[in-house]
Every structure is written in structure tokens, then in C-alpha cells.
mmCIF file of C-alpha atoms and ligand atoms in Angstrom:
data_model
loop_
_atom_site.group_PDB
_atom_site.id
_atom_site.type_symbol
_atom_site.label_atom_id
_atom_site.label_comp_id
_atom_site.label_asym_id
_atom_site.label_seq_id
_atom_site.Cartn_x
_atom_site.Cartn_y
_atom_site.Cartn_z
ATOM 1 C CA UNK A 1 -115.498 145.938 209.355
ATOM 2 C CA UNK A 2 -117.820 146.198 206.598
ATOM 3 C CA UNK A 3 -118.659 143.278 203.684
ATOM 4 C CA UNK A 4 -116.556 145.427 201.991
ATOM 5 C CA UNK A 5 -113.633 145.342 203.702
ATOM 6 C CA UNK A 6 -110.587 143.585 201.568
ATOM 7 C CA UNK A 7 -109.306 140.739 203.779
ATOM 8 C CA UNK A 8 -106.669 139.493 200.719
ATOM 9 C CA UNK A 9 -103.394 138.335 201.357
ATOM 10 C CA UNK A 10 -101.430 141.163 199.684
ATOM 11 C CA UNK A 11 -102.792 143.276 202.507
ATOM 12 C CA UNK A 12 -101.762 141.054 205.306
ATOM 13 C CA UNK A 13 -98.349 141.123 204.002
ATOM 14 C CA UNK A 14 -98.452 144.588 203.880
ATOM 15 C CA UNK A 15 -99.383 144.696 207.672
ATOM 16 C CA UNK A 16 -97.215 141.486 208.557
ATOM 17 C CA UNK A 17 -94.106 143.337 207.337
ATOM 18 C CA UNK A 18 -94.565 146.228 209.662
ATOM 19 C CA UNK A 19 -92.622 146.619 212.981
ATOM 20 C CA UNK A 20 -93.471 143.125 214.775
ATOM 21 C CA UNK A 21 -96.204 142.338 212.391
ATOM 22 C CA UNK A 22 -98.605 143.311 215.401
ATOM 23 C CA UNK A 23 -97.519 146.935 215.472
ATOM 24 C CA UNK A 24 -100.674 149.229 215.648
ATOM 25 C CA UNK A 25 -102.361 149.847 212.083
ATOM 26 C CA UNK A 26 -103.289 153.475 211.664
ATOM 27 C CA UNK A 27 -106.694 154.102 210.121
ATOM 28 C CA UNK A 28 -104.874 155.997 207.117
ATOM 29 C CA UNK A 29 -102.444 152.656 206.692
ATOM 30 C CA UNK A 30 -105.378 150.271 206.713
ATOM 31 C CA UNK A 31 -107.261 153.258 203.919
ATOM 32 C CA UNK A 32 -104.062 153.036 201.798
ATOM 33 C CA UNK A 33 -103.809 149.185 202.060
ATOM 34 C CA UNK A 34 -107.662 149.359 200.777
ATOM 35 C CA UNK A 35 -106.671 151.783 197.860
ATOM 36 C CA UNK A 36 -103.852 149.374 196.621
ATOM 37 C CA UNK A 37 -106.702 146.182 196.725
ATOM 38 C CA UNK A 38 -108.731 148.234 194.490
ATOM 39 C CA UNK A 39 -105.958 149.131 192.434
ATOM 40 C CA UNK A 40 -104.585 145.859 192.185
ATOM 41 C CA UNK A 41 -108.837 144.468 191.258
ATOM 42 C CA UNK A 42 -109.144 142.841 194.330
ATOM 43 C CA UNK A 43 -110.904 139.417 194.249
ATOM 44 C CA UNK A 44 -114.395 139.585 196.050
ATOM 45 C CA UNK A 45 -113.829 135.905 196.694
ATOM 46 C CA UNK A 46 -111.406 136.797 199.736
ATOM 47 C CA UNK A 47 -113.638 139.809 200.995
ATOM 48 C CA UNK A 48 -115.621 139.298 204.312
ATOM 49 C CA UNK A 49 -119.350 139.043 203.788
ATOM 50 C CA UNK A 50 -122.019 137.278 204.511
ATOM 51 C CA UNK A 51 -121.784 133.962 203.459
ATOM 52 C CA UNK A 52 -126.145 134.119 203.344
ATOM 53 C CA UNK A 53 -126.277 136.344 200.929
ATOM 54 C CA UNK A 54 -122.726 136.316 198.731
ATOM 55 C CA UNK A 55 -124.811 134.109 196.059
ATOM 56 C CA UNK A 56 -127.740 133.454 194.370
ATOM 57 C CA UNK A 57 -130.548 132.371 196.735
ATOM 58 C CA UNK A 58 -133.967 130.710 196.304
ATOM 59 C CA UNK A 59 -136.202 130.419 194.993
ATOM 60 C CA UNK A 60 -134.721 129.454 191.490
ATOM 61 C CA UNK A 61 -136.647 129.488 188.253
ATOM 62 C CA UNK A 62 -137.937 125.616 187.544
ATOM 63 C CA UNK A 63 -135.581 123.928 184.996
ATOM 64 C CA UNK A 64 -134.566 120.453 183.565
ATOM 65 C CA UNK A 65 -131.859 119.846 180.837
ATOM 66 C CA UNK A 66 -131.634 116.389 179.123
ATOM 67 C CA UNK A 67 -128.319 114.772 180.804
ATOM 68 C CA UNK A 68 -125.199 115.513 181.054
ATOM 69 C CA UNK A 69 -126.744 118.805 180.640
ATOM 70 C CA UNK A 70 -124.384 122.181 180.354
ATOM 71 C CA UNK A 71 -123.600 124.684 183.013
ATOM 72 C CA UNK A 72 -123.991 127.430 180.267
ATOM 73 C CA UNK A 73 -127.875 126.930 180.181
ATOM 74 C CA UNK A 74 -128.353 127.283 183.648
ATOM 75 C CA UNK A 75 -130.347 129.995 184.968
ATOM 76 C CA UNK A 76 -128.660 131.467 186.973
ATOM 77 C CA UNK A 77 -125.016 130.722 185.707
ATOM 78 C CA UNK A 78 -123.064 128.939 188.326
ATOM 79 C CA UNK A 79 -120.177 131.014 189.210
ATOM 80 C CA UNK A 80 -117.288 128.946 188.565
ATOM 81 C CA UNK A 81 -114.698 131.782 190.146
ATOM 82 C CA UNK A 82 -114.574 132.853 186.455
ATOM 83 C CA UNK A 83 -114.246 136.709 187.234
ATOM 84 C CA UNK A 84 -113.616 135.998 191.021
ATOM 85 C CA UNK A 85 -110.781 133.523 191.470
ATOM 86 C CA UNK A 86 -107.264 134.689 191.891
ATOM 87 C CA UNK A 87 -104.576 132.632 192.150
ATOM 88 C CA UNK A 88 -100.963 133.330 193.998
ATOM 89 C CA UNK A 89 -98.613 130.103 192.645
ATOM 90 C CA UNK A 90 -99.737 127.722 195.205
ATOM 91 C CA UNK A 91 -99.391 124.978 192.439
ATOM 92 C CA UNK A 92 -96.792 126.613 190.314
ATOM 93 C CA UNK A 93 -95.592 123.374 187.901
ATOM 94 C CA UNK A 94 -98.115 120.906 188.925
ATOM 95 C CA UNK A 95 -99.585 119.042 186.020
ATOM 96 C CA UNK A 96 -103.099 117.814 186.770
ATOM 97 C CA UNK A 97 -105.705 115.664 185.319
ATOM 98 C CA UNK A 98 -109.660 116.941 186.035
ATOM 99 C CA UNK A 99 -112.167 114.644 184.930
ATOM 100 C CA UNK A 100 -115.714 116.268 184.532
ATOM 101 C CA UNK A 101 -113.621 119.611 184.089
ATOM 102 C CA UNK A 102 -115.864 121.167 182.063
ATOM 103 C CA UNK A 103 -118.751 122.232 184.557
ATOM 104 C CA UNK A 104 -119.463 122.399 188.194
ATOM 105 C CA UNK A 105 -117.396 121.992 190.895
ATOM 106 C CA UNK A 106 -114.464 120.197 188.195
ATOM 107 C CA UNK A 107 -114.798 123.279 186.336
ATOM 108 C CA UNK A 108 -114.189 125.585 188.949
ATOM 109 C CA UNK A 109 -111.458 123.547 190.058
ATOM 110 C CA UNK A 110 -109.662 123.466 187.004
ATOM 111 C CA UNK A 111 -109.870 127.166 186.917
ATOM 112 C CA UNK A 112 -108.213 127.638 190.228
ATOM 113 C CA UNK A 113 -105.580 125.023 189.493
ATOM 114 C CA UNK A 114 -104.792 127.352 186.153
ATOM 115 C CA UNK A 115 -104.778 130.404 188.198
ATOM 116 C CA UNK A 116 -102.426 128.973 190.703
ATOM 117 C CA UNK A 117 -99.464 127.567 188.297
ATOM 118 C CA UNK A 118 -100.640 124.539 186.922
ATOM 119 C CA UNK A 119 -100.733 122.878 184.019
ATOM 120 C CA UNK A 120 -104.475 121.200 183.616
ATOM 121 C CA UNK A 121 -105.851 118.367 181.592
ATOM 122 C CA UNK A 122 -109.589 118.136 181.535
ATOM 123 C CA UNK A 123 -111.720 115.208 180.820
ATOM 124 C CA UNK A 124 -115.843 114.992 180.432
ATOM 125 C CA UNK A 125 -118.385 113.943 177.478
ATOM 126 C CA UNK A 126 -118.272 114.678 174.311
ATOM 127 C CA UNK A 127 -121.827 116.443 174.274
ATOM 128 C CA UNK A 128 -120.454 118.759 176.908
ATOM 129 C CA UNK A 129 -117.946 120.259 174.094
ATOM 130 C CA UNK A 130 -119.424 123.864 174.627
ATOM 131 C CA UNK A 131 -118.740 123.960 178.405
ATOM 132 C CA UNK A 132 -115.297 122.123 177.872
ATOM 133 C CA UNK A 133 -114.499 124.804 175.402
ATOM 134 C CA UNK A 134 -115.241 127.841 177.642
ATOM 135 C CA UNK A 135 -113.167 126.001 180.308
ATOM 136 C CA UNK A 136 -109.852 125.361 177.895
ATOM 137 C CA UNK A 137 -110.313 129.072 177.392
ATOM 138 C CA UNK A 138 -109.900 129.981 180.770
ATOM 139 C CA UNK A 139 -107.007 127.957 181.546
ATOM 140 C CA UNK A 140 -104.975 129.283 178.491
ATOM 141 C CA UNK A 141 -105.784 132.850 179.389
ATOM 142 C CA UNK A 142 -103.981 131.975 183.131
ATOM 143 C CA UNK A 143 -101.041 131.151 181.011
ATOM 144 C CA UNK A 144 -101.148 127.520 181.404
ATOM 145 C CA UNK A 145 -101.206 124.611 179.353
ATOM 146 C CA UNK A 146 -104.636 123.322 178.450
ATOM 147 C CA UNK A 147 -105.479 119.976 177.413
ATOM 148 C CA UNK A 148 -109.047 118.466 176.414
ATOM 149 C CA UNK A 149 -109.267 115.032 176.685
ATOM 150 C CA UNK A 150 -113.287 114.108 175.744
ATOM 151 C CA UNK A 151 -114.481 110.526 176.459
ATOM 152 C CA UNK A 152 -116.570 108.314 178.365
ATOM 153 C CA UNK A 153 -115.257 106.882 181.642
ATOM 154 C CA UNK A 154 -117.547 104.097 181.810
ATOM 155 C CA UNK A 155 -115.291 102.321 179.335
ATOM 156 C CA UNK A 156 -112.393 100.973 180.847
ATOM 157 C CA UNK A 157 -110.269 100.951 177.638
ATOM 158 C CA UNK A 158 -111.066 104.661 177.307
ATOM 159 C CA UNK A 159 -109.648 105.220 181.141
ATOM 160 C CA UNK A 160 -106.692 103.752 180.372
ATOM 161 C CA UNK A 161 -106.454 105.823 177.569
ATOM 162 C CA UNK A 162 -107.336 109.037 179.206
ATOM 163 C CA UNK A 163 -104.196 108.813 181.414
ATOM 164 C CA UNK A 164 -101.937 108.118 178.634
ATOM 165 C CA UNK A 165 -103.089 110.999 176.746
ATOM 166 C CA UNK A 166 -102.737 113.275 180.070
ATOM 167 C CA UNK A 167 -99.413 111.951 180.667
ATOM 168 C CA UNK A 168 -98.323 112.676 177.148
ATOM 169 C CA UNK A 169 -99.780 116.240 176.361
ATOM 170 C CA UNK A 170 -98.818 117.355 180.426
ATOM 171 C CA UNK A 171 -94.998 115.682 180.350
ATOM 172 C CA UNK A 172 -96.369 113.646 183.264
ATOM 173 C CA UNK A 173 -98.836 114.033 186.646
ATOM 174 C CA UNK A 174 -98.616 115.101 189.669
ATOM 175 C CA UNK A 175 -102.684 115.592 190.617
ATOM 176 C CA UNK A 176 -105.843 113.604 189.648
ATOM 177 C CA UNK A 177 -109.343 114.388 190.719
ATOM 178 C CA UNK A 178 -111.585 112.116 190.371
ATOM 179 C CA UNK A 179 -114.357 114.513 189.976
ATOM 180 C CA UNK A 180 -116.726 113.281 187.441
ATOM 181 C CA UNK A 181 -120.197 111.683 188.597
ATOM 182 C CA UNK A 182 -123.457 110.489 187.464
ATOM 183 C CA UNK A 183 -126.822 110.777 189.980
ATOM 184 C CA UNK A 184 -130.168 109.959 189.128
ATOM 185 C CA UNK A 185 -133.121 110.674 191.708
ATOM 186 C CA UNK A 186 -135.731 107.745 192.323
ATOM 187 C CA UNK A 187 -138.110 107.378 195.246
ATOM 188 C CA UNK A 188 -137.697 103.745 195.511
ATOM 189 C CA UNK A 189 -135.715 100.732 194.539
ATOM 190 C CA UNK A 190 -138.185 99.394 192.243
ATOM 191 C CA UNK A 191 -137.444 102.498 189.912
ATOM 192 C CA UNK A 192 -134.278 102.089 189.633
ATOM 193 C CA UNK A 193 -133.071 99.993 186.553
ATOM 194 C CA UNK A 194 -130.467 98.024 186.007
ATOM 195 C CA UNK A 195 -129.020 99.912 183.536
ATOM 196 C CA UNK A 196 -129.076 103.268 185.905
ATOM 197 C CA UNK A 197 -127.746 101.309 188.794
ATOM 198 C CA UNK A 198 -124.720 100.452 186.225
ATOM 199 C CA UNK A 199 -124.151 103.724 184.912
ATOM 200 C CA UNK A 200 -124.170 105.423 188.873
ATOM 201 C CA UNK A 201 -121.872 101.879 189.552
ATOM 202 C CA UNK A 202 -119.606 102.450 187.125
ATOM 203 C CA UNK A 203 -119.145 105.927 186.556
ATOM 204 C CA UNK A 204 -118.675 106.892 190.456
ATOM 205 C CA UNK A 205 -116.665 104.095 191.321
ATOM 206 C CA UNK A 206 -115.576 101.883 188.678
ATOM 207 C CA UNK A 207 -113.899 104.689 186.433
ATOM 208 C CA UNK A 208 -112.063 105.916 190.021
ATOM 209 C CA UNK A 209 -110.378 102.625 189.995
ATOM 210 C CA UNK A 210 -109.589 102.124 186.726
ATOM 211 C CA UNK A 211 -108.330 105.820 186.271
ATOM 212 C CA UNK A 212 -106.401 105.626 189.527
ATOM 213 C CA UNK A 213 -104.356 102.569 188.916
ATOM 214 C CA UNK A 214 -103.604 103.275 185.495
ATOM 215 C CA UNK A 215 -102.571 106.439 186.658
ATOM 216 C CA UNK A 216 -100.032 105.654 189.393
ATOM 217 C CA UNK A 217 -97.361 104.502 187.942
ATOM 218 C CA UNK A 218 -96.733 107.950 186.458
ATOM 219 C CA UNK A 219 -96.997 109.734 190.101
ATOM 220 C CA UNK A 220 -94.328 110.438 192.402
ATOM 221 C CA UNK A 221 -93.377 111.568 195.802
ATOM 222 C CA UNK A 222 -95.174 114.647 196.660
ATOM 223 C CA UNK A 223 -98.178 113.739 194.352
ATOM 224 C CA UNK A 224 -101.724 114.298 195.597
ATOM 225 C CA UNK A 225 -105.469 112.470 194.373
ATOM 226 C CA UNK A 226 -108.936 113.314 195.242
ATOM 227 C CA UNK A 227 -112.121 112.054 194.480
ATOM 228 C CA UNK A 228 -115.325 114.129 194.921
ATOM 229 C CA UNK A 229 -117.686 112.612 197.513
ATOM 230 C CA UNK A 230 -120.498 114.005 199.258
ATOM 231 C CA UNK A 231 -122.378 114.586 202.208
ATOM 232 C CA UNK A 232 -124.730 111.955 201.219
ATOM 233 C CA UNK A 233 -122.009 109.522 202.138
ATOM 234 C CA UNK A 234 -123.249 109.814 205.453
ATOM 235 C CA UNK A 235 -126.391 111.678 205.432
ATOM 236 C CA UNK A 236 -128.108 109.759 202.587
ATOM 237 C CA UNK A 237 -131.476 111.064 201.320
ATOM 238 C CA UNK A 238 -133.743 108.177 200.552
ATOM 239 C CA UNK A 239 -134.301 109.607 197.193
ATOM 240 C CA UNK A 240 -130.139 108.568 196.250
ATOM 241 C CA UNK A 241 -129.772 104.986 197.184
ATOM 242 C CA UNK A 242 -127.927 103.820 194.680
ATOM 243 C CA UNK A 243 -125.858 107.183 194.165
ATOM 244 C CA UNK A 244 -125.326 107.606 198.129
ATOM 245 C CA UNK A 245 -123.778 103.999 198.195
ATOM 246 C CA UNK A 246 -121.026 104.944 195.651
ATOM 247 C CA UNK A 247 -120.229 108.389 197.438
ATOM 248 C CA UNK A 248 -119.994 106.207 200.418
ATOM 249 C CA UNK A 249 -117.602 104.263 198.485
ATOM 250 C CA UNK A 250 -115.335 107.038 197.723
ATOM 251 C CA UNK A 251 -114.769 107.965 201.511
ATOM 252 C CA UNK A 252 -113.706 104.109 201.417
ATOM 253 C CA UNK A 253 -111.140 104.771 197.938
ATOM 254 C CA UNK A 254 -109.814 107.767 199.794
ATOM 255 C CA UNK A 255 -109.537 106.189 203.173
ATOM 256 C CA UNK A 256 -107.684 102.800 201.736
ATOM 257 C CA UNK A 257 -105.445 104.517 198.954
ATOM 258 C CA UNK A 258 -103.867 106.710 201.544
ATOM 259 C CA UNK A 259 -102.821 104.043 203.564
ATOM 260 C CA UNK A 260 -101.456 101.919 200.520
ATOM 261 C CA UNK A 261 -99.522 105.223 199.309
ATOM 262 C CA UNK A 262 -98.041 106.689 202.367
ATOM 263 C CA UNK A 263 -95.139 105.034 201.855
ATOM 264 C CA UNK A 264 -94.792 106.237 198.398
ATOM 265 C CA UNK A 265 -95.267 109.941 199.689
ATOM 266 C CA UNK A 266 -98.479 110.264 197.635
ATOM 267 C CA UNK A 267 -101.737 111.730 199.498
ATOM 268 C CA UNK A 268 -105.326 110.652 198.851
ATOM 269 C CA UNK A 269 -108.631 112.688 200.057
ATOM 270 C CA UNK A 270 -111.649 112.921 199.515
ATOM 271 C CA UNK A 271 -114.299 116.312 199.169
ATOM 272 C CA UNK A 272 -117.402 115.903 200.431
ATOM 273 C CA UNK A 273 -119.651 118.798 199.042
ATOM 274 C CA UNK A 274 -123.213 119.473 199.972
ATOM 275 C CA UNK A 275 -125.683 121.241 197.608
ATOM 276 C CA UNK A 276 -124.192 122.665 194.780
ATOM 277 C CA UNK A 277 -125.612 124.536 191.911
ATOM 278 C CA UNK A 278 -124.223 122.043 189.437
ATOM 279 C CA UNK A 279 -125.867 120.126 185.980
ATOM 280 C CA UNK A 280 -125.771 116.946 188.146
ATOM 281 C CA UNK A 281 -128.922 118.346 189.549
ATOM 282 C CA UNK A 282 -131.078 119.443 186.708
ATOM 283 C CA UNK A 283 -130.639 116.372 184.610
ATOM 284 C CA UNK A 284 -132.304 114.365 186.983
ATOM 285 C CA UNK A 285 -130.126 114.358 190.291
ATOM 286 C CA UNK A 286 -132.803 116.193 192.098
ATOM 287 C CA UNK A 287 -136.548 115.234 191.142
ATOM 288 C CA UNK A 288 -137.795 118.772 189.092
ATOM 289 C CA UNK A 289 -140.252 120.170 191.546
ATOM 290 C CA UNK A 290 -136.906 120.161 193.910
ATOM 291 C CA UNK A 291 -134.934 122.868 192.139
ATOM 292 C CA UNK A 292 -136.575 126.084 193.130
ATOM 293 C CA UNK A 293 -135.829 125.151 196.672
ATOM 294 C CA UNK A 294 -132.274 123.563 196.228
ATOM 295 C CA UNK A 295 -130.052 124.403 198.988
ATOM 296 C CA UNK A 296 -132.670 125.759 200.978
ATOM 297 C CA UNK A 297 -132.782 124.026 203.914
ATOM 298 C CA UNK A 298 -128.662 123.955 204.634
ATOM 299 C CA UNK A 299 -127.468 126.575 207.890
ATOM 300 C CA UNK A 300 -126.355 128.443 204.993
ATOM 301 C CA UNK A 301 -130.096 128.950 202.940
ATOM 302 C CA UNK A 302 -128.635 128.352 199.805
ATOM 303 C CA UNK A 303 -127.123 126.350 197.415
ATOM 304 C CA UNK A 304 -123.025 125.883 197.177
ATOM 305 C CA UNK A 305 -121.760 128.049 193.793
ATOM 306 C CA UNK A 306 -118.809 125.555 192.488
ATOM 307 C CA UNK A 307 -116.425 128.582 193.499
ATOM 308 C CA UNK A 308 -117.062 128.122 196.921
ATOM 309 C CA UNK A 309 -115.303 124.564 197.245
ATOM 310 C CA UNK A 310 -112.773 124.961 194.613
ATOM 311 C CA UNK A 311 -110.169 126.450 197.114
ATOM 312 C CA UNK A 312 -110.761 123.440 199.101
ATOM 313 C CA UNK A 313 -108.896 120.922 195.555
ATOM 314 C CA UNK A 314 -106.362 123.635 195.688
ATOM 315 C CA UNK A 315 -105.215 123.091 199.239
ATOM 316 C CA UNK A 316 -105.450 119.418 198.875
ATOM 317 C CA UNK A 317 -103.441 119.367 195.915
ATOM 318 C CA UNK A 318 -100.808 122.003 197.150
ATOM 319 C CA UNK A 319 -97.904 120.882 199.466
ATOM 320 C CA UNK A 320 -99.303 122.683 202.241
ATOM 321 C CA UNK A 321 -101.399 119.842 203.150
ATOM 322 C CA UNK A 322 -98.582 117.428 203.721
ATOM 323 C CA UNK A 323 -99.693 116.298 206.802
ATOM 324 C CA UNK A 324 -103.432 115.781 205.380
ATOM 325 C CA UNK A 325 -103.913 112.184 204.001
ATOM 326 C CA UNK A 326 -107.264 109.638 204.204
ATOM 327 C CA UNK A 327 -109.504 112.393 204.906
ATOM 328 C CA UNK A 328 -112.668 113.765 203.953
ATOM 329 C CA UNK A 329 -113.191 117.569 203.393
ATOM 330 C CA UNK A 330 -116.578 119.493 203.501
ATOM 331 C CA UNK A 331 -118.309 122.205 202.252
ATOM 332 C CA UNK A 332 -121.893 121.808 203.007
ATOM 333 C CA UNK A 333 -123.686 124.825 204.011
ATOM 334 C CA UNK A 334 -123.948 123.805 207.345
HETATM 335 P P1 NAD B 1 -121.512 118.411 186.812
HETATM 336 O O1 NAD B 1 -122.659 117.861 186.052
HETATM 337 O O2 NAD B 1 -121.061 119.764 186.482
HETATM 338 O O3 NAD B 1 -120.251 117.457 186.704
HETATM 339 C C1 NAD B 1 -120.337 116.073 186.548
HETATM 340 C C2 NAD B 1 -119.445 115.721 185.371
HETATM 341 O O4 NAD B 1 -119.295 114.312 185.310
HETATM 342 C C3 NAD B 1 -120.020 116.125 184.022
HETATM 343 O O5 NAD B 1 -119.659 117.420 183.667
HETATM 344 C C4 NAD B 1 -119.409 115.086 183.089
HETATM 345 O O6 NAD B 1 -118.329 115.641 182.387
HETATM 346 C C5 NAD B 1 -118.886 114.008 184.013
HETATM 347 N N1 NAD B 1 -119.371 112.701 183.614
HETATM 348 C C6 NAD B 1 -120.522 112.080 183.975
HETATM 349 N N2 NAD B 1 -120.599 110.876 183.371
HETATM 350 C C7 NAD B 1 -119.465 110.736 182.635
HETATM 351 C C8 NAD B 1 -118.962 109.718 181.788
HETATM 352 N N3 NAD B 1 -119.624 108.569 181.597
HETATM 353 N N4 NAD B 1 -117.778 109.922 181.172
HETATM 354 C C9 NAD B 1 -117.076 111.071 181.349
HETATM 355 N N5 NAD B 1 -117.513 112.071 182.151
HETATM 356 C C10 NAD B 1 -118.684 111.889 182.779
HETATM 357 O O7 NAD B 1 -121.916 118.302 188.347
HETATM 358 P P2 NAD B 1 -121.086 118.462 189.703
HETATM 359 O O8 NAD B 1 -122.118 118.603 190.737
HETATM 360 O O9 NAD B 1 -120.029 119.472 189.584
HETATM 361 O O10 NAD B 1 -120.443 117.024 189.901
HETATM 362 C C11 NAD B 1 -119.086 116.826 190.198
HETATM 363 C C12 NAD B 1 -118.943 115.849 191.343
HETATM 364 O O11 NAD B 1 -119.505 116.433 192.511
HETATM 365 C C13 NAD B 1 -119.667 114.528 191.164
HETATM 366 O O12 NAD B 1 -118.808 113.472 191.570
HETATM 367 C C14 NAD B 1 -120.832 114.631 192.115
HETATM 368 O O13 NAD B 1 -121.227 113.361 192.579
HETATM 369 C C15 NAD B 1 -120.238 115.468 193.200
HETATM 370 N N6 NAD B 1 -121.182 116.130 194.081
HETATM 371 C C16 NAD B 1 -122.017 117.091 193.621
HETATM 372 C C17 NAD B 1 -122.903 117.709 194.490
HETATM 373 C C18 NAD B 1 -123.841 118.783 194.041
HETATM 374 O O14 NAD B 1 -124.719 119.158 194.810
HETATM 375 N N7 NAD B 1 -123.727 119.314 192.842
HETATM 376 C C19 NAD B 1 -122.925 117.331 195.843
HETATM 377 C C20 NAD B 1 -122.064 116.357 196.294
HETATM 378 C C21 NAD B 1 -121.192 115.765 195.407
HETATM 379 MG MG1 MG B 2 -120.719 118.885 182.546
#
């Protein structure tokens, strides 16, 4: 097979459906199969290649942005699976909440959501408007209803608030990711002021809490939460301590929650994503002189592109995963 060979699931069907779904495939079959992909614009995203060299690589030009930073002055873009990502109704009806929607891996995730059936609420900061605009964009054109909720999770009153405007505009929940996260880079404890340590504190683990439990009464049977973690929860750097500590602490909220809603029939998990080419990192998650060389030193050579993990939420979120509860998913790069 070539990296251009399709590999989508129209084309198994096609093949499935034939004579004991093993019969032989003739070479002209498998050609027309190929003919109807291209016909139909198939999505690269389910292709075979080589995972090396499917995305940008480094070295990357040097950049900073002043925080939260937008994923529209990135050079390159990220790809959030904006001209790549097709959906197939995995989450037909769902109504989910996002929160830091608007960029990075929350962005692509709300994109796939959209393109697989769901309704999708989207929360991040008000200075991100731009980003959060191209996103609310995206999920209207996959025919779904798009809801932007700006505000700053840090406040408590405002995550109260955020899930009682979701509930409202959506008609009710059925998914939350608690995607949204704050990571500053310091080489030592003494560097790290109280005031950052607060802001990591409560924006990766405080607003979690307070989002989650203000959002449960409004989730039933079937329901599914995840909160974005990372392989730093148990490979930390010694450049994150305080950020490390609260992606450790999301294994923990994932781990916990599952076990106290079980018996409601609501799953919790957690995604633990290595290097991705995200604004978390060029705002001051990774010191500057880092960035041309992000990524670099994963199996992979390269940096995540949000796209990559996105189909990861949708599984998690789908009913397919019923039997998948307390666990943590990852997408590192090797
Ligand atoms: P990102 O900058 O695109 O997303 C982070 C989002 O958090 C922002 O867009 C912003 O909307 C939101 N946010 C931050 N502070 C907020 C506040 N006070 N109120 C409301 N919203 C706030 O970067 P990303 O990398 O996509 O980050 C998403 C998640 O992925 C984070 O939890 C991060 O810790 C995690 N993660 C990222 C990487 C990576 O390499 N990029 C690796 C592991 C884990
Ligand atoms: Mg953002």
C-alpha cells in the first residue's frame, strides 16, 4: 500500500458487504473503491502514512505571544482537523460543554464533536474572541448548534454560571471536557510566585471541581466527562513543577469520579497528551529558546497537531466506550 492508499470506513463497508466480508478483493474492486473515496473528498486524516512526516516538523520559526495567546498567530497554524476531520454520527444528539474550545486540542475537539452530531458549547477568555469566533463558525457550518460561553474559570461564581448557561442554550448535557489549562515554565521553585502557583492551582484543578459538581446534577445515565491531563503527570520535566502536580491531579479527578459515578452510569477519563503544537506553549509553557525544537525528541520527531488527539474525546464521549471508565488515554509521540 502506498501513503496514499484510502483506508476510510466507507471503503471497508464496501468490502465488508461482499460475499463473507473476507471474499477476495480484485485489484479493479479495490481501484473503484479508491475512485468513490476521491469522489466522495476523502479525509486524509484516515489515510495510511507516515505518522513522521504527516505534519509539520522542526525546526519551527522562534515565537512568543503574550498569554492566553491565539492559535491564529501561530506559525505554522495548528491543524485543528479544520479541512481534515470527518465525522460519521458517532455523537448524533449529544450536547457538550468544551471549555478552552477555542484553540488547541479543545478546539479541535469541538470540531469533531460538531462533525459527529453534536450540539457544542464552548467556553475560554474573553481575549481569545478571534479564535472562539473561527471555532463557532465551524460548528454551525457542521449543522450543529453553537454556543459561546466567554469567561474566566478561575472564578467560581463564573463556573457555576458557565454550566447554567450551557444547560440553558444546549436543552441540557450529556459531555463536559474539562479541557482548559494554564502552564507557566520556571527552572526552579524560587521563580515561581505565588500568584502563578494560584493561577496553575486554580485553573487546572480548582475550576475542574467547581465545573464538575455544578454540572452533575444535569447529567444522566449514559453521560461521559474528561479532563485533559498529560504525560507530565508521570513523566514530569523539572521545568513544570507546579503545572505537573495539577496534571497529576487530574489522573486523580478522573480516577475518583469514576468510581463515585459508576453507579449513576456516568464515565470519567482522563487524556493524557504529549507535545502538542498548542498556545499553551508559546505564552510561556515552554521557555522561548524551546520552541524550534518542540516535539523533537518524542519516537515520533515531532510535535502532536491538536487533530491528532481529537478522535481520542470523540471515542471517550461516544457510547462505544462503555466499558472504558477511570482511565487515562495517550497520545504522546512515543
Ligand atoms: P490552548 O492554549 O489552546 O488551550 C488552553 C485554553 O485554556 C485556552 O484556549 C483558554 O481558553 C483556556 N484557559 C486558560 N485559562 C483560562 C481561564 N482562567 N478561564 C477560562 N479559560 C482559560 O492549549 P492546549 O495545549 O490545547 O491546552 C489544552 C489542555 O491540554 C490543557 O489542559 C493543557 O494542560 C493540556 N495539555 C497540553 C499539552 C500540549 O503540549 N499542548 C500537553 C499536555 C496537556
Ligand atoms: Mg486559546
Amino acid at each position: 500500500m502506498t501513503d496514499d492508499t484510502p483506508q476510510n470506513p466507507d471503503r471497508r463497508k464496501v468490502f465488508g458487504g461482499m460475499a463473507g466480508g473476507v471474499a477476495a478483493i480484485s485489484l479493479a474492486g479495490a481501484a473503484q473503491a479508491q475512485q468513490a473515496d476521491t469522489a466522495a473528498g476523502a479525509a486524509p486524516l484516515t489515510r495510511m502514512r507516515d505518522p513522521q512526516t504527516a505534519y509539520p516538523e522542526p525546526p519551527f520559526p522562534e515565537q512568543q505571544q503574550d498569554w492566553p495567546g491565539l492559535a491564529g498567530e501561530m506559525d505554522p497554524r495548528p491543524d485543528h482537523g479544520e479541512e481534515s476531520y470527518r465525522g460519521s454520527d458517532r455523537l448524533a444528539g449529544r450536547r457538550a460543554l468544551i471549555t478552552g474550545g477555542d484553540s488547541g486540542i479543545g478546539r479541535a475537539v469541538a470540531i469533531a464533536f460538531a462533525r459527529e452530531g453534536a450540539d457544542v458549547a464552548i467556553n475560554y477568555l474573553p481575549d481569545e474572541e478571534p479564535d472562539a469566533q473561527e471555532v463557532i463558525a465551524l460548528i454551525e457550518e457542521a449543522g450543529g448548534r453553537a454556543v459561546a460561553i466567554p469567561g474566566d474559570i478561575t472564578d467560581p461564581a463564573f463556573c457555576q454560571d458557565l454550566i447554567a448557561q450551557a444547560v440553558e442554550a444546549l436543552g441540557g448535557l450529556d459531555v463536559l471536557v474539562n479541557n482548559a489549562g494554564y502552564q507557566q515554565s520556571a527552572p526552579s521553585i524560587d521563580e515561581i510566585s505565588d500568584q502563578t502557583f494560584d493561577q496553575t492551582m486554580k485553573t487546572n484543578v480548582y475550576a475542574p471541581f467547581w465545573i464538575t459538581r455544578a454540572a452533575l446534577p444535569h447529567l444522566e445515565a449514559g453521560a461521559s466527562i474528561i479532563i485533559t491531563s498529560s504525560v507530565v503527570a508521570d513523566q514530569p520535566p523539572e521545568n513544570l513543577f507546579d503545572y505537573a502536580q495539577t496534571k497529576a491531579a487530574n489522573v486523580i479527578f478522573a480516577k475518583v469520579l469514576a468510581k463515585q459515578l459508576a453507579g449513576r452510569g456516568i464515565r470519567v477519563n482522563a487524556v493524557a497528551p504529549g507535545p502538542f503544537w498548542t498556545p499553551l506553549q508559546v505564552v510561556g509553557g515552554q521557555p522561548p529558546e524551546a520552541i524550534p525544537e518542540f516535539g523533537a525528541t518524542t519516537a515520533i520527531g515531532r510535535p502532536g497537531q491538536p487533530v491528532e488527539i481529537a478522535p481520542l474525546y470523540v471515542l471517550l464521549a461516544s457510547g462505544e466506550s462503555s466499558y472504558s471508565t477511570g482511565q487515562v488515554f495517550e497520545a504522546t509521540g512515543g
